[in-house]
Structures are given as structure tokens and as C-alpha cells.
Amino acid sequence: MKKHLPNPLKFKFHFLFLTLIGFSFIGISQTSELSVEKIMQDPNWMGTFPSNVKWSADSETIYFDYNPEKNTEDSLYKIDLSNTSKISKVSLEEERKLIPRYGDFNKARSKKVYSENGNLMIYELKSGETTQLLDLSESISNAEFMADENKISFSLGENAFIYNKKAGSIKQLTNIKSGKAKEEKEDKTSEKDAWVRDENLELLEVVNQRKTEEENEKAYREATAEEESFTFYLEERNLSSLQVSPNAKFATFKLITREGGENTNVPNYVDESGYTVNLPARSKVGENETKVELAIYNFEKDTVYNIKTNELPGITDLPDYVKDYPDKEWEETEREVVPTTVYFSENGEHAVVNIRSKDNKDRWIAKINLETGELNTLDRQRDEAWIAGPGIGYTFYGNEEMGWLPDNKHIYFQSEETGYSHLYLLDVTSGNKKALTKGDFEVFDPELSNNKKHWFLTTSEVGPGERHFYKMPVMGGKMEKLTQMEGNNDVYLSPDEKNMAILHSYSNKPWELYLKKTKANAEAKQLTEGQSEAFSNYEWREPELIEFEAKDGAMVPARLYKPEADVKNNAAVVFVHGAGYLQNAHKWWSSYFREYMFHNLLTDLGYTVIDIDYRGSAGYGRDWRTGIYRHMGGKDLSDQVDGVEYLIENHGINPEKVGIYGGSYGGFITLMGMFTEPETFKAGAALRSVTDWAHYNHGYTSNILNEPAADPIAYRRSSPIYFAEGLEGDLLIAHGMVDVNVHFQDVVRLSQRLIELGKEDWEMAIYPVEDHGFVEPSSWTDEYRRILELFNESLLD
């Protein structure tokens, strides 16, 4: 007879029992040094590790967040290059005086302008002095040097200004105002009233004379008045991204009209008021009416006009998926687009813009005719799935890698044209394009050197599970590898480019700070050593990086945790990472550190654990990234099933003893596995899971599944709620009630579906004070106690 999950009372008994005996289970020969309580407590027990690294402007000091005192929050610490063995806490007074990372250097990099507390500031690198240039009634932002470096542009309110440092003068460049222009009052005099007025003027000479004098005075004033300066009114739109060309001839800005859909309220039942309070949350996929226009302010002509996107190549192209709906009429109309950012050449004579189609299937890079607003397309990247990848950015949010070389002729950008995100140069005069990097690897965060003769960039050339920092000639050529430590090297280059501060980690070693000269053969010196004694006393496993072959022939990367032979129980647990587009089968410290420690506990107890970078994961190029297009729960799920087959064939796993768990996207895959692959997965823990993609957000979901009304096939085959009748194994559902990302409503609807289907072997654990990412150690502990008991009762009995 099939065993059911324990009821809540039985859960309580088991948890108390497990705590008392130190998680030593019947039939398990080894008592683990780990426990759920230990690994799910406040992470401070692990030690203190550096983060948010930055350099002083003079390149003499490294600053970073650190917490050796175990306070509620990290504090700012520093290491001076003159004494790298000393770590000092930064005083509040010193922190306030630090030059921010944002701002703009002049060409010689001897001065930096920035805004601080709404004031315009300038920093002199040689003297180390900071001077306040302007303190105005409103906050100053977006300070930049002009081509004439005596002039600095900045934004104030909704307008752009130039400060002439030499003359000490301020000039307003734009005249932009909210609301609408005043309209001439329409004469609404009725026919009857007009007759009465005209009769009155005809009968009374004085009244008629005064009216004539008034009209003459008005005409004189209008004829002799100075012409009003041009004013551009925003009307119902919001202004964004106002920037001035370096030659101060033009400004560009975005006009945003927001018409969002109906938001979902998330009830907070434990608000401090004692009342139920609705938390405002996002709308659902398909409800996104935001419109973005790009405008040019021509100072010489004193006018504003929009760029013209109607002639972009392929602007009316229909997506391929329309062939699945032969009975629907599809009209080839001009698609809506979203211009993200305008990039001016250093001399201000040229400008290019990055434009995305709103359906995110096209990315155009176009040169702007600043005099007319017309576009000349330089590059088009089309993807029938969706445009993304490292350095390519996202619709509405931008964040693409793009800019100009100092020759005012070449632009650089990243593209997935070859299937992997690489760095390109393009000559805007000839249209010639050149790939600077090539191969089956990805490029991250390319940055021009101070002298503009080299690139500094991070790549996965060594392997998808490693990250290293390189130097390369500006026009391409051999890349010089500047980091050597195996794992991940997150490099922060000093402003003078002589040194690298490196955050480095390995699969079983959390992040630590290192210092290294910017040379390939220099030695990296470790500056921090943050592991606590309690954490370092346990021998954390280095998971084995493997590949197994999927049924379609793809080689799937994974992390494998293997138990010792004397405790092996022939049971396996499959962990599914969240976010979909995320990488976890790598050689550095995982962002899923709690799960990593839990996997060590499971392995101590005899389980074999596999953690798969399934289709849709980051780090493996375009085809892997888009492998889930129009079918989430397709190849991303079959990769989990094929991983189980690999374990059965190669590691002696009993096919009747396989469990699966994960959170967010991992929870979604867990549900799909339990509902559609019951012969593979006997138990599953679905945490903060999406149960119906039509109820998730627009930005993420519409890329992968299009919109529900346009592509219902994709949603029906991708949403677990449509497959709930397939549940046969033991299922635990866990969710935070104040989750404003994946709403608690998701699992409420699913639970009703399971009730109506008469399913018995499932339980739900709810967490009244938790959002999508849990905060309270007690919640983490409760959740993972339940997961552990689920696997022990369902897979080992």
C-alpha cells in the first residue's frame, strides 16, 4: 500500500526526534557533523567575506564591505597598498569624503566631475582636492565633460544645462516643461448671445469704442512683443535619459508613457498594525502598454523631433510561431520598439542608438541623423526566440555593452551572431564589421583601457565553469590571460590600471579578496581570510563537474556529489537551480550556498546528489539559453530525467529512490517532474514555485512564451496546473505568503486543483512572513527539515 506524507503533527514529532538524536536516521550508518539547524542558521556562522569592492580615486586603497564584528549589516573596510596586512574599518567621516565610482573623467583622467548631495563637484587627481562648483536650488545629476573640457553639462529638474568653469557661468540648453501648453480659449458664445452682444455694440457707441481700443492695444502688444522661446511640453509623458552631445549642439531624451495593467495585491496577514494590509505587486504577463519614444532637441533650430523607426529593416516581420495558428489572421504591422540608449562619439558629431523590438525578437543598432531624426541601420540581430545574452541587455532596461573608439569612427558592441556573445567593432562610415573575439565561449564586461589601446575583459574561454580576466589589443589579436587562480576571478582594476583587486572563490571555498599586479606572471596575494573555525572544521566537498548525454545528443553539464561506499543508500536527489537563466555547475562558490551545504549533508547521509545546468541555463551560448523557447518543462525537464538515467546506469541508483527539489524556477520544474514524470521522481519539494506562467510577470515570461492571448499553446504546455492529474509520488509545496515575485496565489490555485482531483499524497507548508527569498533562519530551518524528512520517508523506507 502506498505511503502518504506525514500529517503536521507527525512532522512535529519527527523534527523533535531528529533534533534530539542529531539527525542519525535508522538505516544510515553515519551520523553527520552537519544538521539542518546548523547550515540554515544566520550565514554569519560561516565567517565574514568581502563584497562590493572599489578603489580609491588615487589607486592607493581598496575599499570593500566586510563584517568581522558580526553586526546586523556589513560595514565599509579598507586595505592600503602601503600595508596590505592591515584591514581597517572606515570611519563615517572618511566614508563621506570618498569620491564615488560614478562620474566622468576628462580625457587625461586628471579630473573627475560628479554630483554629490545634489551639488556639482570636481576632483583633482594630482592634488587629491575636491571642489564644489555649484550648489543650486535643485539636485544636479548626470555631470559630464564636454568636448571643450572647460564646459560641463548636467541635468537639473527636467532640463539640461552647461556650466562654463572658465567663465563661471551657467547656460540653460533645453526648455522642457511638464503638462500641456496653454490653449487659446474657444469662443463658445451661443447664437442668441452673439445677437444680443452685436445689438448692444451697435446701440451704445462708448461700449463699441472701448472694445475697439482694447483690440487695438492687444494687436500692438502682440506685434511689438519679443518672440517667446521654444518650450517643449511633456504632456502625459515622463522624461528619462536626458543627455547632451559633447559638442553641445543636441540633446537626446526618452519620452515614456506608462499604461500598466492591473496589479495584483499580495495580502500581508502579519502586518505590525494587526490588520491585513495589501502589498502592491506586479501585473501579469501580457499587461504592458508602456510606450517609449526617443526625441532629439536641436539647439540651433530650437525645436524637438522624434527619431523615425518606421523604416527599420524587418519592422513588420511576423514571428515564426504564427504558423501554429493557421485559423488566425495575422496582420503585418509596424511593431512597437524601445530605444534604450544613445551613444555620442567623443567629438559629438555622430550618434548611434540601440533599439529593441517590444517583442524582443529584434535588436537594431542604427546611426542617427541628428538633423532629421532619420536612422541608418548598421546592424540587425534577429532571434525567433528572444534577444539576450551577456553584454546584450534587455528590452526597456538597456544595460548593453556599447560605445565609441576615440577615432570617432568605430563603435563596439556585443552580439550573439555566432551563437556565443562576442565583442565586435563596426565602422559607421563603411559599415564594415569585425569580430574581436571568437570561439565557443562568452565575453563579459569589456572595458577600454585608459589610453584606449587595449581591452580588459572577462571570458569563459578556459571553460564554461571558469572565469578569467584578459588584456587584448584594441583592434583585436591575442588575449593575454591576467588571472591564474582556478575558479571565478571577479576583477576590479585600479584607476591607474597598475593593480587588480580580485574577488576569487572556488566550488568549496567562499569569496576572498586578493591583490595582483596587472601582469600575467605576477603572484596574487590573499588579503582576507574570512572562514570561521566552525565552518572550516568541516571538509566541504568539491563537487565533481561532469557531462552526460541527453536523448537529443546534447552534452549536459552538472555537479555531482557522491557518498562514501559505506553509507551509500542507492537513493538520489536532483537539485534544480532557480532563475532559469542562471549557471550553477561551475567551479566557484555558489549563490546557492545553503543548498550546497544541504547537499553535503545529504551526501553524508548516503544520497547521491546531482545539480544540473539544464537547457535555459546561462553560460553555454544562445542555443542553450533559448532551448526552452515556447516550452518550459520541455528540454529543461527532460535534462533532469536524462540525468537520473545517467545516475541509474553509472552510479547504481535505484530507480525507485529518486527525489527532486528546487525553488522558484526549480520549484516549477519540480512540479512538472512530479506531474508528468511520475515514473522517474518518487518525491519532490517544490519551493516558491510558478504554477501557471500566465500569472507571472511580463518582462521574463513574454520573452520565453510570448503573450498568452497570442500564443496560448506555449502557456498550456508549460504550466504545471494543467498537468496536476499526473501526481503519483509524494509532494511537498512550500511558499512564502508575502511573495511579491511569485505570488502565493499561484500555490493556492494549484492546491484547489489538487483537492478537486482528489490527490492525497501532498502537503503544503506556508511561511506567513517570508517573501520570495527567505530571510528568517527559522523559516529556512523549517523548510529544509521538511525536505529532508520527505526524502528520508519517501525514498528510504
Short mmCIF file of C-alpha atoms in Angstrom, two decimals, residues 112-551:
data_model
loop_
_atom_site.label_atom_id
_atom_site.label_comp_id
_atom_site.label_asym_id
_atom_site.label_seq_id
_atom_site.Cartn_x
_atom_site.Cartn_y
_atom_site.Cartn_z
CA LYS A 112 36.60 63.87 -12.41
CA VAL A 113 33.22 65.60 -12.26
CA TYR A 114 30.30 64.15 -10.35
CA SER A 115 27.27 65.13 -8.32
CA GLU A 116 27.12 64.68 -4.57
CA ASN A 117 24.15 65.56 -2.40
CA GLY A 118 22.75 67.35 -5.44
CA ASN A 119 25.83 69.57 -5.87
CA LEU A 120 28.31 69.70 -8.77
CA MET A 121 31.77 68.57 -7.66
CA ILE A 122 35.19 68.24 -9.28
CA TYR A 123 38.08 66.08 -8.08
CA GLU A 124 41.72 66.83 -8.98
CA LEU A 125 43.64 63.57 -9.08
CA LYS A 126 47.13 65.06 -8.66
CA SER A 127 46.39 67.15 -5.60
CA GLY A 128 43.63 64.93 -4.23
CA GLU A 129 41.47 68.02 -3.70
CA THR A 130 37.71 68.14 -4.13
CA THR A 131 35.97 71.39 -5.01
CA GLN A 132 32.28 72.23 -5.04
CA LEU A 133 31.48 74.02 -8.29
CA LEU A 134 27.73 74.56 -7.94
CA ASP A 135 25.10 74.44 -5.20
CA LEU A 136 21.71 75.17 -6.74
CA SER A 137 18.15 75.05 -5.51
CA GLU A 138 17.51 71.62 -7.10
CA SER A 139 19.61 68.47 -7.27
CA ILE A 140 22.21 68.26 -10.03
CA SER A 141 22.78 64.93 -11.83
CA ASN A 142 24.42 63.42 -14.93
CA ALA A 143 27.56 65.61 -14.84
CA GLU A 144 29.82 65.15 -17.90
CA PHE A 145 32.76 66.92 -19.51
CA MET A 146 32.06 68.41 -22.93
CA ALA A 147 34.49 68.15 -25.86
CA ASP A 148 35.65 71.57 -24.65
CA GLU A 149 36.63 70.45 -21.16
CA ASN A 150 36.10 73.92 -19.73
CA LYS A 151 32.41 73.13 -20.07
CA ILE A 152 30.43 70.61 -18.04
CA SER A 153 26.91 69.51 -18.88
CA PHE A 154 24.46 68.48 -16.18
CA SER A 155 20.77 67.88 -15.59
CA LEU A 156 18.65 69.92 -13.21
CA GLY A 157 14.99 69.01 -12.89
CA GLU A 158 13.78 68.21 -16.41
CA ASN A 159 16.35 70.32 -18.25
CA ALA A 160 19.97 70.29 -19.39
CA PHE A 161 22.49 72.99 -18.55
CA ILE A 162 26.13 73.80 -19.24
CA TYR A 163 28.48 75.19 -16.63
CA ASN A 164 31.42 77.12 -18.08
CA LYS A 165 34.13 76.59 -15.50
CA LYS A 166 36.43 79.19 -17.02
CA ALA A 167 33.78 81.93 -17.18
CA GLY A 168 31.88 80.79 -14.09
CA SER A 169 28.58 80.98 -15.99
CA ILE A 170 25.56 78.70 -16.39
CA LYS A 171 23.54 78.34 -19.58
CA GLN A 172 20.22 76.55 -19.88
CA LEU A 173 20.16 74.43 -23.04
CA THR A 174 16.66 72.98 -23.04
CA ASN A 175 13.26 74.32 -22.14
CA ILE A 176 11.20 71.28 -21.20
CA LYS A 177 8.12 71.52 -19.02
CA SER A 178 5.56 69.13 -17.62
CA GLY A 179 1.94 69.28 -18.70
CA LYS A 180 0.46 70.89 -21.79
CA ALA A 181 0.81 74.26 -23.49
CA LYS A 182 -1.95 76.78 -22.76
CA GLU A 183 -4.57 76.64 -25.46
CA GLU A 184 -6.44 79.66 -26.91
CA LYS A 185 -9.89 79.82 -25.38
CA GLU A 186 -12.54 78.81 -27.85
CA ASP A 187 -15.39 81.28 -28.36
CA LYS A 188 -18.41 79.35 -27.15
CA THR A 189 -20.88 82.25 -27.41
CA SER A 190 -24.26 80.96 -28.48
CA GLU A 191 -26.07 82.37 -31.49
CA LYS A 192 -28.60 84.13 -29.21
CA ASP A 193 -25.89 85.70 -27.02
CA ALA A 194 -23.91 86.79 -30.08
CA TRP A 195 -27.01 88.60 -31.41
CA VAL A 196 -27.51 90.36 -28.07
CA ARG A 197 -23.81 91.39 -27.94
CA ASP A 198 -23.80 92.74 -31.50
CA GLU A 199 -27.01 94.70 -30.90
CA ASN A 200 -25.51 96.20 -27.74
CA LEU A 201 -22.33 97.31 -29.56
CA GLU A 202 -24.43 98.86 -32.33
CA LEU A 203 -26.66 100.77 -29.93
CA LEU A 204 -24.03 102.02 -27.42
CA GLU A 205 -21.16 103.99 -29.02
CA VAL A 206 -18.98 104.20 -25.87
CA VAL A 207 -19.07 100.42 -25.38
CA ASN A 208 -18.20 99.88 -29.04
CA GLN A 209 -15.35 102.42 -28.88
CA ARG A 210 -13.80 100.81 -25.77
CA LYS A 211 -13.95 97.38 -27.41
CA THR A 212 -12.16 98.70 -30.48
CA GLU A 213 -9.43 100.34 -28.35
CA GLU A 214 -8.91 97.10 -26.39
CA GLU A 215 -8.49 95.08 -29.60
CA ASN A 216 -6.02 97.64 -30.99
CA GLU A 217 -3.92 97.55 -27.80
CA LYS A 218 -3.82 93.75 -27.88
CA ALA A 219 -2.74 93.75 -31.53
CA TYR A 220 0.03 96.30 -30.75
CA ARG A 221 1.35 94.25 -27.82
CA GLU A 222 1.47 91.10 -29.94
CA ALA A 223 3.22 92.94 -32.80
CA THR A 224 5.90 94.51 -30.58
CA ALA A 225 6.41 91.60 -28.11
CA GLU A 226 9.66 89.67 -28.21
CA GLU A 227 9.27 86.20 -29.69
CA GLU A 228 8.77 83.60 -26.95
CA SER A 229 11.48 80.96 -26.62
CA PHE A 230 10.56 77.46 -27.68
CA THR A 231 9.07 75.29 -24.97
CA PHE A 232 8.63 71.53 -25.24
CA TYR A 233 5.79 70.14 -23.16
CA LEU A 234 5.85 66.56 -21.86
CA GLU A 235 2.06 66.36 -21.68
CA GLU A 236 1.19 62.96 -20.12
CA ARG A 237 4.66 61.53 -20.62
CA ASN A 238 7.68 61.17 -18.32
CA LEU A 239 11.18 62.28 -19.26
CA SER A 240 14.17 59.94 -18.99
CA SER A 241 17.83 59.67 -20.05
CA LEU A 242 18.40 63.34 -20.90
CA GLN A 243 21.93 63.78 -22.27
CA VAL A 244 23.81 66.49 -24.16
CA SER A 245 26.10 65.82 -27.13
CA PRO A 246 29.77 66.59 -26.38
CA ASN A 247 29.71 69.48 -28.87
CA ALA A 248 26.62 70.94 -27.15
CA LYS A 249 24.61 71.04 -30.40
CA PHE A 250 21.97 68.46 -29.49
CA ALA A 251 20.37 66.68 -26.60
CA THR A 252 18.50 63.40 -26.66
CA PHE A 253 15.91 62.13 -24.22
CA LYS A 254 13.27 59.43 -23.89
CA LEU A 255 9.55 60.07 -23.53
CA ILE A 256 7.82 57.33 -21.58
CA THR A 257 4.07 56.76 -21.49
CA ARG A 258 3.15 54.21 -18.85
CA GLU A 259 -0.15 52.43 -19.04
CA GLY A 260 0.47 49.37 -16.90
CA GLY A 261 -2.09 46.65 -16.42
CA GLU A 262 -3.98 45.80 -13.28
CA ASN A 263 -1.63 44.98 -10.41
CA THR A 264 -2.08 42.03 -8.09
CA ASN A 265 -2.38 42.70 -4.37
CA VAL A 266 -0.45 40.44 -2.02
CA PRO A 267 -2.11 40.33 1.43
CA ASN A 268 0.19 40.66 4.44
CA TYR A 269 -1.59 38.90 7.29
CA VAL A 270 1.06 39.67 9.92
CA ASP A 271 1.45 43.42 9.49
CA GLU A 272 2.51 45.27 12.66
CA SER A 273 -0.82 47.14 12.61
CA GLY A 274 -2.69 43.95 13.40
CA TYR A 275 -4.75 44.37 10.24
CA THR A 276 -4.41 42.63 6.88
CA VAL A 277 -2.52 45.03 4.59
CA ASN A 278 -2.36 44.63 0.82
CA LEU A 279 1.15 44.91 -0.62
CA PRO A 280 1.22 46.37 -4.14
CA ALA A 281 2.74 43.92 -6.59
CA ARG A 282 3.30 43.48 -10.32
CA SER A 283 0.76 42.92 -13.06
CA LYS A 284 0.61 39.68 -15.05
CA VAL A 285 2.19 38.80 -18.38
CA GLY A 286 0.53 40.44 -21.38
CA GLU A 287 -0.32 43.63 -19.49
CA ASN A 288 2.38 46.01 -20.69
CA GLU A 289 1.30 49.09 -22.58
CA THR A 290 4.39 51.18 -21.87
CA LYS A 291 5.43 53.29 -24.86
CA VAL A 292 8.96 54.69 -25.28
CA GLU A 293 9.86 57.41 -27.79
CA LEU A 294 13.29 58.90 -28.46
CA ALA A 295 13.44 62.65 -29.07
CA ILE A 296 16.18 64.99 -30.28
CA TYR A 297 16.47 68.56 -29.03
CA ASN A 298 18.12 70.68 -31.75
CA PHE A 299 19.58 73.77 -30.05
CA GLU A 300 20.38 75.67 -33.24
CA LYS A 301 16.87 75.21 -34.65
CA ASP A 302 15.32 75.45 -31.17
CA THR A 303 12.97 72.55 -31.77
CA VAL A 304 12.31 68.92 -30.83
CA TYR A 305 11.57 65.97 -33.10
CA ASN A 306 11.37 62.19 -32.67
CA ILE A 307 13.58 59.61 -34.33
CA LYS A 308 11.86 57.71 -37.13
CA THR A 309 11.73 53.94 -36.65
CA ASN A 310 9.16 53.02 -39.30
CA GLU A 311 11.83 52.06 -41.87
CA LEU A 312 13.92 49.77 -39.69
CA PRO A 313 14.56 46.57 -41.70
CA GLY A 314 12.11 43.83 -40.74
CA ILE A 315 9.97 46.15 -38.62
CA THR A 316 6.79 44.40 -39.83
CA ASP A 317 8.14 40.82 -39.65
CA LEU A 318 5.84 38.30 -38.03
CA PRO A 319 7.28 35.72 -35.60
CA ASP A 320 7.64 32.12 -36.73
CA TYR A 321 5.15 30.79 -34.18
CA VAL A 322 2.21 32.22 -36.16
CA LYS A 323 2.32 29.09 -38.33
CA ASP A 324 0.90 27.17 -35.35
CA TYR A 325 -2.28 29.24 -35.61
CA PRO A 326 -3.43 28.82 -39.23
CA ASP A 327 -7.01 29.85 -38.43
CA LYS A 328 -5.98 33.24 -37.08
CA GLU A 329 -5.43 36.24 -39.34
CA TRP A 330 -2.05 37.88 -38.68
CA GLU A 331 -1.52 41.40 -39.94
CA GLU A 332 1.99 42.62 -40.81
CA THR A 333 2.01 45.94 -38.98
CA GLU A 334 4.83 48.13 -37.71
CA ARG A 335 5.97 46.64 -34.42
CA GLU A 336 6.49 48.83 -31.37
CA VAL A 337 10.13 49.41 -30.48
CA VAL A 338 12.05 50.52 -27.40
CA PRO A 339 15.14 52.72 -27.87
CA THR A 340 17.44 52.02 -24.94
CA THR A 341 20.45 54.35 -25.02
CA VAL A 342 22.02 56.93 -27.34
CA TYR A 343 25.82 56.91 -27.67
CA PHE A 344 27.58 60.07 -28.92
CA SER A 345 31.06 59.98 -30.44
CA GLU A 346 33.66 61.86 -28.41
CA ASN A 347 33.54 64.86 -30.77
CA GLY A 348 29.73 64.89 -30.72
CA GLU A 349 29.42 64.69 -34.49
CA HIS A 350 27.90 61.22 -34.61
CA ALA A 351 25.42 59.25 -32.55
CA VAL A 352 24.20 55.66 -32.58
CA VAL A 353 21.24 54.16 -30.80
CA ASN A 354 20.41 50.66 -29.61
CA ILE A 355 16.78 49.78 -30.39
CA ARG A 356 14.81 46.68 -29.36
CA SER A 357 11.51 45.47 -30.74
CA LYS A 358 8.95 45.29 -27.97
CA ASP A 359 8.51 41.58 -28.64
CA ASN A 360 12.32 41.30 -28.08
CA LYS A 361 12.94 39.36 -31.29
CA ASP A 362 14.99 42.13 -32.95
CA ARG A 363 17.86 44.36 -31.90
CA TRP A 364 18.95 47.16 -34.26
CA ILE A 365 22.00 49.37 -33.91
CA ALA A 366 21.43 52.48 -36.01
CA LYS A 367 23.24 55.71 -36.75
CA ILE A 368 21.10 58.79 -36.10
CA ASN A 369 20.91 61.71 -38.49
CA LEU A 370 20.75 64.29 -35.73
CA GLU A 371 19.42 66.98 -38.10
CA THR A 372 16.38 64.95 -39.21
CA GLY A 373 15.88 62.07 -36.77
CA GLU A 374 16.25 59.52 -39.58
CA LEU A 375 18.04 56.24 -38.91
CA ASN A 376 20.64 54.31 -40.87
CA THR A 377 20.72 50.70 -39.66
CA LEU A 378 24.24 49.43 -39.02
CA ASP A 379 23.47 46.02 -37.53
CA ARG A 380 20.38 43.90 -37.03
CA GLN A 381 20.29 40.84 -34.79
CA ARG A 382 17.15 38.71 -35.15
CA ASP A 383 16.26 35.82 -32.89
CA GLU A 384 12.99 33.94 -33.32
CA ALA A 385 13.21 33.13 -29.62
CA TRP A 386 14.39 36.29 -27.85
CA ILE A 387 17.39 38.63 -27.85
CA ALA A 388 19.57 38.39 -24.73
CA GLY A 389 22.95 37.09 -23.59
CA PRO A 390 25.96 38.67 -21.82
CA GLY A 391 26.52 42.30 -22.77
CA ILE A 392 23.44 42.47 -24.99
CA GLY A 393 20.96 43.86 -22.50
CA TYR A 394 17.21 43.68 -22.15
CA THR A 395 14.16 45.45 -23.54
CA PHE A 396 13.24 48.56 -21.50
CA TYR A 397 16.29 48.18 -19.25
CA GLY A 398 19.22 48.55 -21.63
CA ASN A 399 22.50 47.57 -19.90
CA GLU A 400 24.11 46.65 -23.20
CA GLU A 401 27.87 46.94 -23.75
CA MET A 402 28.31 49.62 -26.42
CA GLY A 403 30.38 52.72 -27.10
CA TRP A 404 32.86 54.50 -29.37
CA LEU A 405 36.56 54.23 -30.00
CA PRO A 406 38.39 57.58 -29.78
CA ASP A 407 38.74 57.72 -33.59
CA ASN A 408 35.05 58.82 -33.72
CA LYS A 409 34.63 56.21 -36.44
CA HIS A 410 34.26 52.79 -34.82
CA ILE A 411 31.63 51.60 -32.38
CA TYR A 412 31.94 48.47 -30.26
CA PHE A 413 29.16 46.18 -29.09
CA GLN A 414 28.38 42.57 -28.19
CA SER A 415 26.30 40.18 -30.26
CA GLU A 416 25.25 36.52 -30.25
CA GLU A 417 25.59 36.40 -34.05
CA THR A 418 27.74 33.24 -33.88
CA GLY A 419 25.72 31.63 -31.08
CA TYR A 420 28.01 32.99 -28.32
CA SER A 421 28.21 36.56 -27.05
CA HIS A 422 31.34 38.17 -28.51
CA LEU A 423 32.84 41.63 -28.90
CA TYR A 424 32.59 43.41 -32.26
CA LEU A 425 33.83 46.62 -33.90
CA LEU A 426 31.83 48.36 -36.62
CA ASP A 427 32.95 51.23 -38.86
CA VAL A 428 29.99 53.62 -39.02
CA THR A 429 31.28 55.18 -42.26
CA SER A 430 31.74 51.97 -44.26
CA GLY A 431 29.52 49.54 -42.34
CA ASN A 432 32.37 47.01 -42.06
CA LYS A 433 32.07 44.78 -39.00
CA LYS A 434 34.88 42.85 -37.30
CA ALA A 435 34.69 40.21 -34.56
CA LEU A 436 37.37 40.88 -31.93
CA THR A 437 36.75 37.60 -30.08
CA LYS A 438 35.79 34.21 -31.47
CA GLY A 439 35.07 30.72 -30.17
CA ASP A 440 32.64 28.61 -28.16
CA PHE A 441 32.82 30.85 -25.11
CA GLU A 442 31.29 34.08 -23.86
CA VAL A 443 32.65 37.58 -23.17
CA PHE A 444 31.75 39.62 -20.10
CA ASP A 445 32.24 43.30 -19.21
CA PRO A 446 34.71 44.51 -21.88
CA GLU A 447 36.27 47.87 -20.96
CA LEU A 448 38.68 50.14 -22.83
CA SER A 449 41.99 50.88 -21.15
CA ASN A 450 42.78 54.43 -20.07
CA ASN A 451 44.96 55.00 -23.15
CA LYS A 452 42.32 53.39 -25.41
CA LYS A 453 44.92 50.99 -26.82
CA HIS A 454 43.70 47.81 -25.14
CA TRP A 455 40.66 45.99 -23.89
CA PHE A 456 40.27 44.48 -20.46
CA LEU A 457 37.62 41.75 -20.45
CA THR A 458 36.47 38.61 -18.67
CA THR A 459 35.73 35.41 -20.62
CA SER A 460 34.86 31.74 -20.17
CA GLU A 461 37.46 30.65 -22.73
CA VAL A 462 39.16 28.24 -20.29
CA GLY A 463 35.81 26.52 -19.81
CA PRO A 464 32.18 27.39 -19.07
CA GLY A 465 32.79 26.69 -15.37
CA GLU A 466 35.63 29.23 -15.01
CA ARG A 467 36.05 32.99 -15.39
CA HIS A 468 39.36 34.73 -16.14
CA PHE A 469 40.46 38.28 -16.86
CA TYR A 470 42.32 39.20 -20.07
CA LYS A 471 44.03 42.07 -21.88
CA MET A 472 43.69 42.40 -25.67
CA PRO A 473 44.77 44.96 -28.33
CA VAL A 474 42.02 47.42 -29.18
CA MET A 475 41.69 46.21 -32.78
CA GLY A 476 41.77 42.56 -31.73
CA GLY A 477 44.53 39.98 -31.52
CA LYS A 478 45.97 37.64 -28.92
CA MET A 479 44.35 37.80 -25.50
CA GLU A 480 46.76 37.86 -22.56
CA LYS A 481 45.39 35.97 -19.55
CA LEU A 482 45.98 38.06 -16.42
CA THR A 483 44.46 35.76 -13.76
CA GLN A 484 45.61 32.24 -12.95
CA MET A 485 43.61 31.05 -9.93
CA GLU A 486 41.18 28.26 -10.84
CA GLY A 487 37.52 29.16 -10.28
CA ASN A 488 36.00 32.60 -10.65
CA ASN A 489 38.09 35.78 -10.75
CA ASP A 490 35.94 38.89 -10.34
CA VAL A 491 38.46 41.65 -11.13
CA TYR A 492 38.34 45.29 -10.05
CA LEU A 493 41.03 47.21 -11.90
CA SER A 494 42.63 50.14 -10.08
CA PRO A 495 42.01 53.54 -11.73
CA ASP A 496 45.67 53.72 -12.80
CA GLU A 497 45.39 50.11 -14.11
CA LYS A 498 48.54 49.00 -12.27
CA ASN A 499 46.81 46.61 -9.86
CA MET A 500 43.87 44.24 -9.74
CA ALA A 501 41.72 43.65 -6.70
CA ILE A 502 40.29 40.17 -7.23
CA LEU A 503 37.34 38.54 -5.54
CA HIS A 504 38.11 34.86 -6.01
CA SER A 505 36.28 31.73 -4.99
CA TYR A 506 36.31 28.01 -5.68
CA SER A 507 33.49 25.49 -5.55
CA ASN A 508 34.14 24.66 -1.86
CA LYS A 509 35.76 27.97 -0.82
CA PRO A 510 33.78 31.21 -0.37
CA TRP A 511 34.91 34.53 -1.78
CA GLU A 512 38.14 36.12 -0.57
CA LEU A 513 39.98 39.28 -1.64
CA TYR A 514 43.32 39.12 -3.45
CA LEU A 515 45.74 41.72 -4.83
CA LYS A 516 47.75 41.22 -8.01
CA LYS A 517 49.83 43.40 -10.33
CA THR A 518 48.20 43.77 -13.74
CA LYS A 519 50.66 41.30 -15.26
CA ALA A 520 50.21 37.69 -16.32
CA ASN A 521 53.17 36.34 -14.33
CA ALA A 522 52.60 38.33 -11.13
CA GLU A 523 51.61 36.50 -7.96
CA ALA A 524 48.20 37.04 -6.39
CA LYS A 525 48.38 37.87 -2.68
CA GLN A 526 45.47 36.89 -0.44
CA LEU A 527 44.28 39.84 1.66
CA THR A 528 41.35 38.37 3.60
CA GLU A 529 40.75 35.05 5.28
CA GLY A 530 37.19 35.06 6.50
CA GLN A 531 36.16 31.46 7.21
CA SER A 532 35.10 30.83 10.79
CA GLU A 533 36.62 27.94 12.71
CA ALA A 534 33.23 26.21 12.81
CA PHE A 535 32.90 26.46 9.03
CA SER A 536 36.46 25.44 8.18
CA ASN A 537 36.36 22.44 10.53
CA TYR A 538 34.08 20.61 8.12
CA GLU A 539 35.66 19.20 4.96
CA TRP A 540 33.35 20.71 2.36
CA ARG A 541 33.17 18.63 -0.79
CA GLU A 542 34.44 19.72 -4.16
CA PRO A 543 31.58 18.52 -6.36
CA GLU A 544 32.67 16.68 -9.49
CA LEU A 545 31.93 18.51 -12.74
CA ILE A 546 30.52 16.00 -15.22
CA GLU A 547 28.66 15.86 -18.51
CA PHE A 548 26.05 13.33 -19.53
CA GLU A 549 24.39 12.82 -22.87
CA ALA A 550 20.75 13.82 -23.27
CA LYS A 551 18.39 11.88 -25.52
#
